[in-house]
Amino acid sequence: MSQKITTKEQVLSLIDSYDYFLFDCDGVLWLGDHLLPHVPETLDLLKEKNKTVIFVTNNSTKSRDDYLGKFKKLGIDGITKDEVFGSSYASAVYIDKILKLPKDKKVWVLGEEGIEKELKELGYTTIGGSDPSLVQHGVTFDPDHPLLVNLDEDVGAVLAGLTLNLNYLKLSITMQYLLKDNKSLPFIATNIDSTFPSKGKLLIGAGSIIETVAFASGRQPDAVCGKPNQSMMNSIKADNPGLQTNPKRGLMIGDRLNTDMKFGRDGGLDTLLVLTGIETEANVHSQAKEVAPTFYADKLGDLYELSK
Amino acid sequence: MSQKITTKEQVLSLIDSYDYFLFDCDGVLWLGDHLLPHVPETLDLLKEKNKTVIFVTNNSTKSRDDYLGKFKKLGIDGITKDEVFGSSYASAVYIDKILKLPKDKKVWVLGEEGIEKELKELGYTTIGGSDPSLVQHGVTFDPDHPLLVNLDEDVGAVLAGLTLNLNYLKLSITMQYLLKDNKSLPFIATNIDSTFPSKGKLLIGAGSIIETVAFASGRQPDAVCGKPNQSMMNSIKADNPGLQTNPKRGLMIGDRLNTDMKFGRDGGLDTLLVLTGIETEANVHSQAKEVAPTFYADKLGDLYELSK
């Protein structure tokens, strides 16, 4: 049975019980461009008590540097780059550390600049992505586009994530690389969320776009780097040995049962669901005991408000 | 065991054995904009012998009228509208005759003009499709587009097919209609081919685009109107009672085992695979006996060449 956080005593006990606080961002800290109540105060409270805070997001359109800009813009100060883990960063680390793709190989990107920036930071050259020539004719498909006609022999991996600047050309070239060399190029997905919430609607998520090229090529991604996949958790633990040794000193805070809560649980952490995103209190109560979050709260800012 | 057509005797016997000749178009009559050898002569030969010819295509970007134009442009004369069955026409007939959607309801279209024209001929109003406002910002997503913000309450069905003028806005609006009213609007697919061949490449097919909105909405199409689905065959039979009564007097000619040959076989017709499209002779020989085509030939024009 999940415990709802409603008293000062609960909050103080909760803060005492954990050293590592992992946060999903959208739906927890903010909704789109709207900061949720008492989020900076809650983060300050945790930092005053020397807690480690880590921000974990599946949004691959932003790099870690882009995220620092967003934190600052919304009035959350003092966040550092090593506190942010995005699926674009996790994917770049996967390609570097797990695939061990040589640095003279290129990565074909179906996605936006966040992915490109993180790959570049690790020394890779990207192709595709935000290349303006791919959208020079807008939505009109050019079957003779040089990037479609002449595949680049130096491409050593395909990385696909969310792109709102989608067209048929980008999908078609991605498919050619997935079919190339007898389907042998590694196929990496930043995340496979089917949807994401925006302005009260559900929009098409990275997973749904990836599904197009997966269906067309007859391949599923060889690796998925976002939550709830544990490759992201393993990167976080590698940077935080105390969490590695004792995951029960970590609390994963998020707004989605099937990604955030599963991510924390699979990593051996306790979990806190906030109801400012996609889930309702009824959803919490309908969870089987073994997958129910450890705690839930109406909003993250309750930790600050109740602590006073 | 499939019989390969290589002699005059076989051709004459084959022509004698059937009254109805059903043809797939791309890969059989032409490749893209390139007419295959001796196709007009083969069609003339069949018509001289008073055979019924019927053209069956999954390409939903064209209407039947558009197809007549293509036949003429490539030098195939004398084809009439009632000889052409496209998946856009089959989908419109399905919405009219099977769904019995009232004519004051609109159809949301993810697709091109072929679909719109066929629906309009049957008296329906369409929304979406080739509406220029959907691509006015090209590939840049506009989350405040009026067609996304204000769903049309008169929409009574969603019809999705191939569109090369794809963008995120079109996919996102389609998804809203699929989720609308507790996912109750009928969801029709023109066809679910994952790919199609173009200039020596495989490109993204209708089925792969439909997979995006299917995955995002958690719904699969309620009906698929293209080959190998039999709703298209049933429309053809309804117009050709002799084929209805005795399907073994019909021969389905195509270039794909999993769509064309299955379509004919499931309808009780005999089948002829031509090797000018996507399949090889090795593919024919690897087929289990119960799904192997009745005949195969290097190309359709062999019927004319061998008959001389």
XYZ file of C-alpha atoms in Angstrom:
616
model
C 0.000 0.000 0.000
C 1.457 3.359 -1.006
C 1.737 5.896 1.804
C 0.438 9.399 1.106
C 2.660 12.211 2.383
C 0.439 14.614 4.332
C 2.252 15.485 7.596
C 5.441 17.245 8.762
C 6.503 14.117 10.601
C 6.297 12.047 7.405
C 8.319 14.613 5.479
C 11.098 14.811 8.058
C 11.278 11.016 8.271
C 11.335 10.764 4.480
C 14.151 13.286 4.113
C 16.062 11.484 6.822
C 15.686 8.131 5.094
C 17.402 8.995 1.818
C 20.688 10.502 0.634
C 19.926 10.504 -3.123
C 16.849 12.190 -4.575
C 16.258 11.431 -8.255
C 13.720 13.617 -10.044
C 11.820 13.314 -13.283
C 11.421 16.875 -14.606
C 8.266 17.505 -16.675
C 5.192 16.861 -14.538
C 7.270 17.012 -11.326
C 9.287 20.261 -11.371
C 7.363 21.970 -14.137
C 4.570 21.529 -16.650
C 5.932 22.686 -20.007
C 7.141 26.219 -19.263
C 5.235 26.615 -15.996
C 7.149 26.017 -12.735
C 5.156 24.024 -10.165
C 4.631 25.533 -6.666
C 7.485 25.553 -4.131
C 9.809 23.477 -6.284
C 12.917 25.684 -5.761
C 12.240 25.768 -2.017
C 11.970 21.967 -1.902
C 15.249 21.554 -3.761
C 16.929 24.102 -1.479
C 15.647 22.232 1.566
C 17.223 19.003 0.317
C 20.509 20.676 -0.553
C 20.665 22.355 2.878
C 20.492 18.866 4.353
C 23.389 17.785 2.081
C 21.261 15.505 -0.056
C 22.389 14.618 -3.578
C 19.821 15.668 -6.197
C 19.801 14.156 -9.701
C 17.484 15.115 -12.565
C 16.507 12.307 -14.907
C 14.564 13.055 -18.078
C 13.548 11.140 -21.197
C 13.222 14.295 -23.295
C 15.957 13.860 -25.889
C 15.373 17.157 -27.671
C 17.512 18.906 -25.031
C 21.138 18.387 -24.024
C 22.309 18.728 -20.409
C 23.457 22.277 -21.165
C 19.998 23.073 -22.568
C 18.505 21.756 -19.332
C 20.708 23.997 -17.205
C 19.331 26.907 -19.238
C 15.775 25.759 -18.615
C 16.334 25.385 -14.851
C 17.758 28.897 -14.681
C 14.994 30.395 -16.834
C 12.325 28.935 -14.566
C 14.096 30.275 -11.451
C 15.744 27.088 -10.206
C 19.313 28.148 -9.437
C 22.514 26.345 -8.643
C 21.986 23.177 -10.696
C 25.172 21.733 -12.194
C 25.680 19.680 -15.314
C 26.656 16.534 -13.411
C 23.266 16.600 -11.674
C 21.401 16.206 -14.982
C 20.875 12.876 -16.813
C 18.900 13.147 -20.052
C 18.125 10.352 -22.518
C 20.233 12.129 -25.161
C 23.230 12.070 -22.799
C 22.474 8.485 -21.737
C 22.335 7.459 -25.418
C 25.649 9.143 -26.202
C 27.252 7.443 -23.195
C 25.794 4.111 -24.335
C 27.278 4.523 -27.819
C 30.643 5.470 -26.354
C 30.982 3.169 -23.340
C 28.883 0.121 -24.207
C 28.956 -0.023 -28.016
C 32.481 1.403 -27.960
C 31.861 2.918 -31.388
C 35.193 4.225 -32.745
C 35.340 8.015 -32.843
C 35.957 8.040 -36.598
C 32.533 6.478 -37.138
C 29.506 8.731 -37.591
C 26.083 8.444 -35.991
C 22.936 8.876 -38.103
C 20.488 10.854 -35.956
C 16.704 10.901 -36.234
C 16.132 13.577 -33.653
C 16.874 17.114 -32.563
C 19.847 19.111 -31.364
C 19.981 17.698 -27.832
C 21.199 14.394 -29.232
C 23.705 16.035 -31.559
C 25.225 18.165 -28.799
C 25.759 15.229 -26.442
C 27.330 13.081 -29.171
C 29.618 15.942 -30.175
C 30.732 16.410 -26.568
C 31.887 12.790 -26.622
C 33.782 13.334 -29.860
C 31.387 11.886 -32.426
C 30.368 13.339 -35.779
C 26.644 13.205 -36.456
C 24.746 13.161 -39.730
C 21.026 13.792 -40.227
C 19.410 15.317 -37.139
C 18.935 19.053 -37.516
C 20.745 19.293 -40.907
C 18.780 22.074 -42.665
C 19.083 20.351 -46.054
C 16.693 17.671 -44.771
C 13.904 20.200 -44.393
C 14.755 22.569 -47.232
C 11.648 21.422 -49.124
C 9.556 21.319 -45.943
C 7.088 18.468 -46.084
C 7.612 17.814 -49.809
C 9.505 14.565 -50.268
C 12.597 14.696 -52.468
C 13.399 11.145 -53.643
C 16.680 12.391 -55.139
C 18.021 14.013 -51.957
C 21.782 13.270 -51.820
C 21.564 11.970 -48.248
C 18.960 9.432 -49.386
C 20.684 8.470 -52.621
C 24.231 8.197 -51.230
C 24.376 6.540 -47.840
C 27.464 7.439 -45.820
C 29.737 4.410 -45.438
C 31.195 5.878 -42.242
C 27.915 5.679 -40.356
C 28.359 3.131 -37.569
C 25.140 3.505 -35.585
C 21.590 4.839 -35.829
C 20.219 6.852 -32.902
C 16.516 7.722 -32.933
C 14.541 9.931 -30.605
C 11.827 12.550 -30.576
C 11.721 15.043 -33.390
C 8.900 17.495 -33.907
C 10.464 18.625 -37.210
C 9.491 15.382 -38.825
C 9.181 14.664 -42.520
C 9.064 11.665 -44.837
C 12.639 12.206 -45.996
C 14.076 11.868 -42.480
C 12.114 8.688 -41.874
C 13.102 7.241 -45.249
C 16.830 7.857 -44.802
C 16.707 6.423 -41.277
C 15.100 3.307 -42.739
C 17.893 2.942 -45.346
C 20.509 2.896 -42.582
C 18.467 0.366 -40.600
C 18.364 -1.917 -43.660
C 21.989 -1.257 -44.644
C 24.622 -4.020 -44.521
C 22.012 -6.682 -43.859
C 20.475 -4.761 -40.935
C 23.739 -4.833 -38.998
C 24.149 -1.189 -37.878
C 23.290 -0.825 -34.175
C 19.837 0.749 -33.676
C 19.594 2.816 -30.476
C 16.462 4.538 -29.143
C 16.717 7.449 -26.705
C 13.441 6.302 -25.115
C 10.229 4.603 -26.148
C 7.541 6.720 -24.488
C 4.548 6.435 -26.818
C 3.187 9.883 -25.885
C 3.971 12.953 -23.838
C 1.627 15.513 -22.300
C 1.616 19.063 -23.675
C -0.917 21.802 -23.012
C -3.525 19.357 -21.758
C -3.124 17.006 -24.733
C -1.177 13.855 -25.383
C 1.186 14.278 -28.308
C 3.194 11.742 -30.354
C 6.175 10.508 -28.323
C 9.612 9.265 -29.368
C 8.446 5.658 -29.145
C 5.688 6.225 -31.697
C 8.060 7.845 -34.192
C 10.592 5.070 -33.666
C 7.779 2.573 -34.267
C 7.457 3.844 -37.866
C 11.040 3.029 -38.810
C 10.982 -0.146 -36.711
C 7.890 -1.424 -38.536
C 9.225 -0.365 -41.933
C 12.615 -2.019 -41.408
C 11.388 -5.054 -39.523
C 13.761 -4.236 -36.646
C 13.260 -3.280 -33.024
C 15.831 -1.042 -31.269
C 18.840 -2.965 -29.995
C 18.939 -0.717 -26.938
C 16.651 1.814 -25.281
C 18.491 4.379 -23.192
C 15.716 6.280 -21.396
C 13.683 5.404 -18.322
C 12.683 2.763 -17.323
C 15.717 1.121 -18.930
C 18.426 0.466 -16.358
C 21.351 1.543 -18.536
C 20.515 5.097 -17.473
C 20.370 4.032 -13.811
C 23.703 2.281 -14.159
C 25.295 5.495 -15.449
C 23.868 7.373 -12.462
C 25.120 4.741 -10.024
C 28.573 4.775 -11.628
C 28.781 8.484 -10.756
C 27.337 7.963 -7.266
C 29.048 4.987 -5.572
C 26.959 5.402 -2.400
C 23.816 4.739 -4.414
C 25.487 1.781 -6.090
C 26.307 0.202 -2.733
C 23.014 0.973 -1.079
C 20.204 1.743 -3.541
C 17.702 1.881 -0.667
C 19.267 5.242 0.250
C 17.832 6.577 -3.005
C 14.310 7.867 -3.759
C 13.044 8.199 -7.326
C 10.410 10.938 -7.661
C 8.245 11.049 -10.775
C 4.789 11.444 -12.279
C 4.516 8.216 -14.301
C 3.979 4.752 -12.920
C 5.193 2.871 -15.998
C 8.419 4.811 -16.535
C 9.547 6.773 -13.454
C 8.276 4.432 -10.754
C 9.398 1.326 -12.657
C 12.799 2.938 -13.254
C 13.329 3.542 -9.544
C 11.928 0.187 -8.459
C 13.978 -1.807 -10.988
C 17.063 0.016 -9.740
C 16.324 -1.032 -6.152
C 15.325 2.491 -5.012
C 12.211 3.538 -3.138
C 9.721 5.652 -5.084
C 7.534 8.737 -4.684
C 4.776 9.493 -7.189
C 3.513 13.064 -7.510
C 0.065 13.755 -8.914
C 0.977 16.916 -10.861
C 1.576 14.975 -14.080
C -0.159 12.124 -15.795
C -1.398 9.897 -12.956
C -4.366 10.170 -10.593
C -4.865 9.007 -7.004
C -7.157 6.263 -8.377
C -4.280 4.989 -10.513
C -2.114 4.703 -7.392
C -4.754 2.664 -5.582
C -5.272 0.333 -8.525
C -1.603 -0.735 -8.539
C -0.713 -4.233 -7.391
C 1.237 -4.200 -4.116
C 4.536 -5.229 -5.713
C 4.481 -2.335 -8.200
C 2.811 0.373 -6.089
C 5.023 3.390 -5.335
C 6.458 3.554 -1.816
C 4.963 7.045 -1.323
C 2.764 9.481 -3.161
C 2.002 13.173 -2.746
C -0.234 15.736 -4.386
C 2.827 17.667 -5.492
C 6.576 17.844 -4.930
C 6.247 21.236 -3.185
C 4.342 19.508 -0.359
C 7.722 18.409 1.005
C 8.580 22.070 1.589
C 5.117 23.218 2.643
C 4.656 20.426 5.194
C 8.187 20.784 6.574
C 7.594 24.307 7.890
C 4.603 -26.572 -56.900
C 4.221 -23.344 -58.884
C 4.304 -23.786 -62.651
C 6.556 -21.414 -64.590
C 5.031 -20.008 -67.795
C 7.573 -20.523 -70.580
C 5.695 -21.918 -73.627
C 2.992 -20.840 -76.077
C 0.910 -23.867 -75.121
C 0.914 -22.859 -71.462
C -0.115 -19.301 -72.302
C -3.014 -20.365 -74.501
C -4.212 -22.854 -71.905
C -3.892 -20.190 -69.177
C -5.884 -17.619 -71.124
C -8.518 -20.244 -71.842
C -8.855 -21.168 -68.187
C -9.875 -17.752 -66.848
C -12.494 -15.084 -67.566
C -11.330 -12.512 -64.968
C -7.774 -11.193 -64.864
C -6.980 -9.111 -61.786
C -3.764 -7.092 -61.881
C -1.657 -5.389 -59.293
C -0.171 -2.286 -60.971
C 3.237 -1.201 -59.671
C 5.768 -3.962 -60.253
C 3.447 -5.701 -62.743
C 2.385 -3.108 -65.352
C 4.991 -0.503 -64.546
C 7.826 0.349 -62.194
C 7.234 3.885 -60.987
C 6.893 5.863 -64.216
C 8.468 3.209 -66.455
C 6.117 0.932 -68.409
C 7.202 -2.732 -68.411
C 7.705 -4.511 -71.793
C 4.669 -5.614 -73.840
C 2.143 -4.718 -71.179
C -0.309 -2.908 -73.520
C -0.076 -5.804 -75.992
C -0.829 -8.331 -73.244
C -3.868 -6.359 -72.088
C -5.069 -6.004 -75.710
C -4.679 -9.764 -76.196
C -6.890 -10.451 -73.186
C -9.488 -7.898 -74.229
C -9.608 -9.340 -77.768
C -10.535 -12.630 -76.160
C -13.319 -10.883 -74.214
C -11.653 -11.288 -70.877
C -12.546 -8.966 -67.994
C -9.520 -7.056 -66.704
C -9.487 -5.427 -63.272
C -6.698 -3.322 -61.793
C -6.223 -3.598 -58.040
C -3.803 -1.299 -56.244
C -2.977 -0.470 -52.650
C -1.578 2.960 -53.537
C -4.038 5.302 -51.822
C -2.410 8.529 -52.985
C -4.315 8.247 -56.268
C -8.046 8.129 -56.997
C -9.485 5.968 -59.796
C -9.567 9.039 -62.042
C -5.895 9.680 -61.280
C -5.162 6.080 -62.266
C -6.914 6.495 -65.611
C -4.602 9.436 -66.244
C -1.563 7.346 -65.358
C -2.618 4.480 -67.652
C -3.075 6.925 -70.527
C 0.209 8.722 -69.859
C 2.125 5.448 -69.959
C 0.436 4.439 -73.229
C -2.137 1.963 -71.922
C -5.373 3.000 -73.653
C -9.013 2.144 -73.238
C -9.087 1.521 -69.484
C -12.349 2.545 -67.815
C -13.030 3.691 -64.274
C -14.999 0.565 -63.367
C -11.943 -1.543 -64.167
C -9.890 0.173 -61.438
C -10.057 -0.692 -57.723
C -7.702 1.333 -55.512
C -7.436 1.190 -51.746
C -8.686 4.789 -51.536
C -11.857 3.785 -53.419
C -12.190 0.565 -51.399
C -11.891 2.593 -48.173
C -14.539 5.064 -49.279
C -16.875 2.208 -50.222
C -16.206 0.588 -46.842
C -17.115 3.779 -44.979
C -20.272 4.174 -47.049
C -21.541 0.605 -47.410
C -20.211 -1.227 -44.354
C -19.870 1.505 -41.718
C -22.906 3.284 -43.212
C -21.509 6.587 -41.964
C -24.201 9.270 -42.406
C -23.359 11.757 -45.154
C -23.510 14.689 -42.744
C -20.560 13.221 -40.847
C -17.034 14.177 -41.833
C -14.014 11.945 -42.285
C -10.638 12.960 -40.830
C -8.023 11.997 -43.422
C -4.334 11.251 -42.823
C -3.390 10.890 -46.456
C -3.328 12.485 -49.866
C -5.807 13.626 -52.481
C -6.685 10.168 -53.816
C -8.552 9.451 -50.593
C -10.269 12.839 -50.539
C -11.488 12.523 -54.130
C -13.028 9.100 -53.603
C -14.776 10.157 -50.397
C -16.119 13.284 -52.090
C -17.500 11.208 -54.971
C -19.523 9.273 -52.418
C -20.837 12.499 -50.874
C -18.614 12.864 -47.819
C -16.855 15.961 -46.531
C -13.259 15.425 -45.550
C -11.069 17.307 -43.113
C -7.293 17.117 -42.812
C -5.689 15.376 -45.792
C -4.230 17.886 -48.235
C -5.507 20.990 -46.348
C -2.701 23.521 -46.987
C -3.062 25.016 -43.501
C -1.605 21.772 -42.100
C 1.692 22.363 -43.885
C 1.819 26.156 -43.839
C 4.710 26.026 -41.370
C 6.330 23.092 -43.160
C 7.980 20.765 -40.684
C 7.743 23.235 -37.787
C 5.133 22.006 -35.319
C 2.467 24.503 -34.299
C 0.915 23.341 -31.000
C -1.724 26.073 -31.308
C -2.972 25.104 -34.766
C -6.781 25.509 -34.760
C -7.326 22.002 -36.161
C -5.358 20.579 -33.228
C -6.878 22.809 -30.570
C -10.510 22.535 -31.718
C -11.461 19.021 -32.773
C -14.435 18.903 -35.155
C -17.443 17.328 -33.444
C -18.844 16.254 -36.824
C -15.959 13.885 -37.557
C -17.390 10.361 -37.608
C -14.433 8.311 -38.821
C -10.645 8.408 -39.215
C -9.152 7.179 -42.492
C -5.373 6.788 -42.673
C -3.178 5.940 -45.628
C 0.102 6.867 -47.240
C 1.188 10.476 -47.182
C 4.584 11.658 -48.321
C 3.749 15.208 -47.118
C 4.034 14.111 -43.549
C 4.578 16.302 -40.521
C 4.184 16.093 -36.761
C 1.026 18.204 -36.799
C -0.852 15.773 -39.067
C 0.151 12.823 -36.901
C -0.773 14.652 -33.706
C -4.241 15.670 -34.897
C -4.911 12.150 -36.171
C -4.012 10.864 -32.726
C -6.471 13.274 -31.042
C -9.329 11.875 -33.149
C -8.247 8.311 -32.372
C -8.377 9.110 -28.634
C -11.576 11.182 -28.893
C -14.821 10.035 -27.263
C -13.098 7.204 -25.428
C -11.464 5.878 -28.610
C -14.838 5.242 -30.240
C -14.423 6.811 -33.712
C -13.938 4.085 -36.357
C -10.268 3.824 -37.435
C -9.878 2.699 -41.057
C -6.585 1.995 -42.851
C -6.359 2.082 -46.643
C -3.698 -0.645 -46.460
C -0.930 -1.769 -44.158
C 2.013 -2.368 -46.505
C 5.078 -1.614 -44.398
C 7.161 -0.500 -47.402
C 6.965 0.138 -51.113
C 9.696 -0.001 -53.758
C 10.784 3.237 -55.435
C 13.851 3.801 -57.604
C 15.576 0.690 -56.333
C 14.911 1.502 -52.686
C 12.307 0.514 -50.153
C 10.483 3.542 -48.780
C 8.160 3.979 -45.805
C 4.737 2.471 -46.591
C 1.247 3.354 -45.377
C 1.401 0.630 -42.753
C 4.490 2.144 -41.130
C 2.926 5.597 -40.938
C -0.287 4.138 -39.537
C 1.831 2.280 -36.966
C 2.882 5.639 -35.471
C -0.648 6.754 -34.662
C -1.658 3.206 -33.725
C 1.197 2.944 -31.199
C 0.578 6.458 -29.869
C -3.155 5.916 -29.394
C -2.964 2.304 -28.288
C -5.382 1.307 -31.074
C -5.065 -0.898 -34.143
C -7.168 -0.121 -37.256
C -10.713 -1.476 -37.055
C -10.593 -2.287 -40.764
C -7.912 -2.513 -43.448
C -9.265 -1.954 -46.952
C -6.310 -2.810 -49.220
C -4.938 -6.161 -50.368
C -4.785 -8.789 -48.962
C -7.933 -7.845 -47.042
C -11.012 -9.432 -48.592
C -13.288 -6.409 -48.287
C -11.658 -5.184 -51.515
C -12.218 -8.564 -53.153
C -15.841 -8.541 -52.041
C -16.374 -5.168 -53.734
C -14.867 -6.573 -56.936
C -17.038 -9.673 -56.768
C -20.137 -7.577 -56.137
C -19.477 -5.838 -59.474
C -18.638 -9.130 -61.250
C -21.233 -11.776 -60.380
C -19.503 -14.404 -62.550
C -16.427 -14.151 -60.347
C -18.604 -14.321 -57.252
C -20.214 -17.570 -58.421
C -17.038 -19.171 -59.693
C -13.870 -17.603 -58.271
C -11.747 -20.286 -59.973
C -12.473 -18.467 -63.271
C -10.357 -15.601 -61.896
C -6.582 -15.155 -61.936
C -4.849 -12.648 -59.632
C -1.567 -11.375 -61.102
C 0.888 -9.568 -58.860
C 4.471 -9.118 -57.713
C 4.140 -9.707 -53.965
C 3.564 -13.031 -52.280
C 2.273 -11.636 -48.982
C -0.247 -9.190 -50.452
C -1.170 -9.934 -54.073
C -0.894 -13.713 -54.003
C -2.560 -13.953 -50.601
C -5.320 -11.628 -51.793
C -6.119 -13.859 -54.781
C -5.783 -17.113 -52.864
C -7.962 -15.964 -49.962
C -10.601 -14.950 -52.506
C -10.576 -18.438 -54.046
C -8.817 -17.330 -57.257
C -5.775 -18.851 -58.908
C -2.609 -16.751 -58.857
C 0.259 -15.696 -61.119
C 3.382 -14.096 -59.664
C 5.571 -11.961 -61.912
C 9.220 -11.387 -61.075
C 9.396 -7.740 -62.218
C 8.703 -6.406 -58.735
C 9.785 -7.382 -55.278
C 10.058 -11.204 -55.368
C 12.719 -13.548 -56.787
C 12.474 -17.049 -58.249
C 14.107 -18.354 -55.051
C 11.251 -16.817 -53.041
C 8.738 -18.730 -55.173
C 10.513 -22.029 -54.559
C 10.726 -21.442 -50.826
C 6.925 -21.148 -50.492
C 5.022 -23.943 -48.776
C 2.793 -25.828 -51.218
C -0.469 -24.445 -49.816
C 0.636 -20.816 -50.277
C 2.725 -21.127 -53.458
C 1.312 -19.214 -56.453
C -0.417 -21.318 -59.103
C 1.889 -19.895 -61.798
C 4.840 -17.584 -62.093
C 6.506 -15.805 -64.999
C 9.508 -13.569 -65.515
C 7.210 -10.747 -66.567
C 3.604 -10.078 -67.537
C 4.621 -9.340 -71.165
C 5.664 -12.996 -71.524
C 1.975 -13.804 -72.033
C 2.039 -11.720 -75.223
C 5.535 -12.683 -76.344
C 4.976 -16.420 -75.934
C 1.517 -16.302 -77.546
C 2.880 -15.207 -80.926
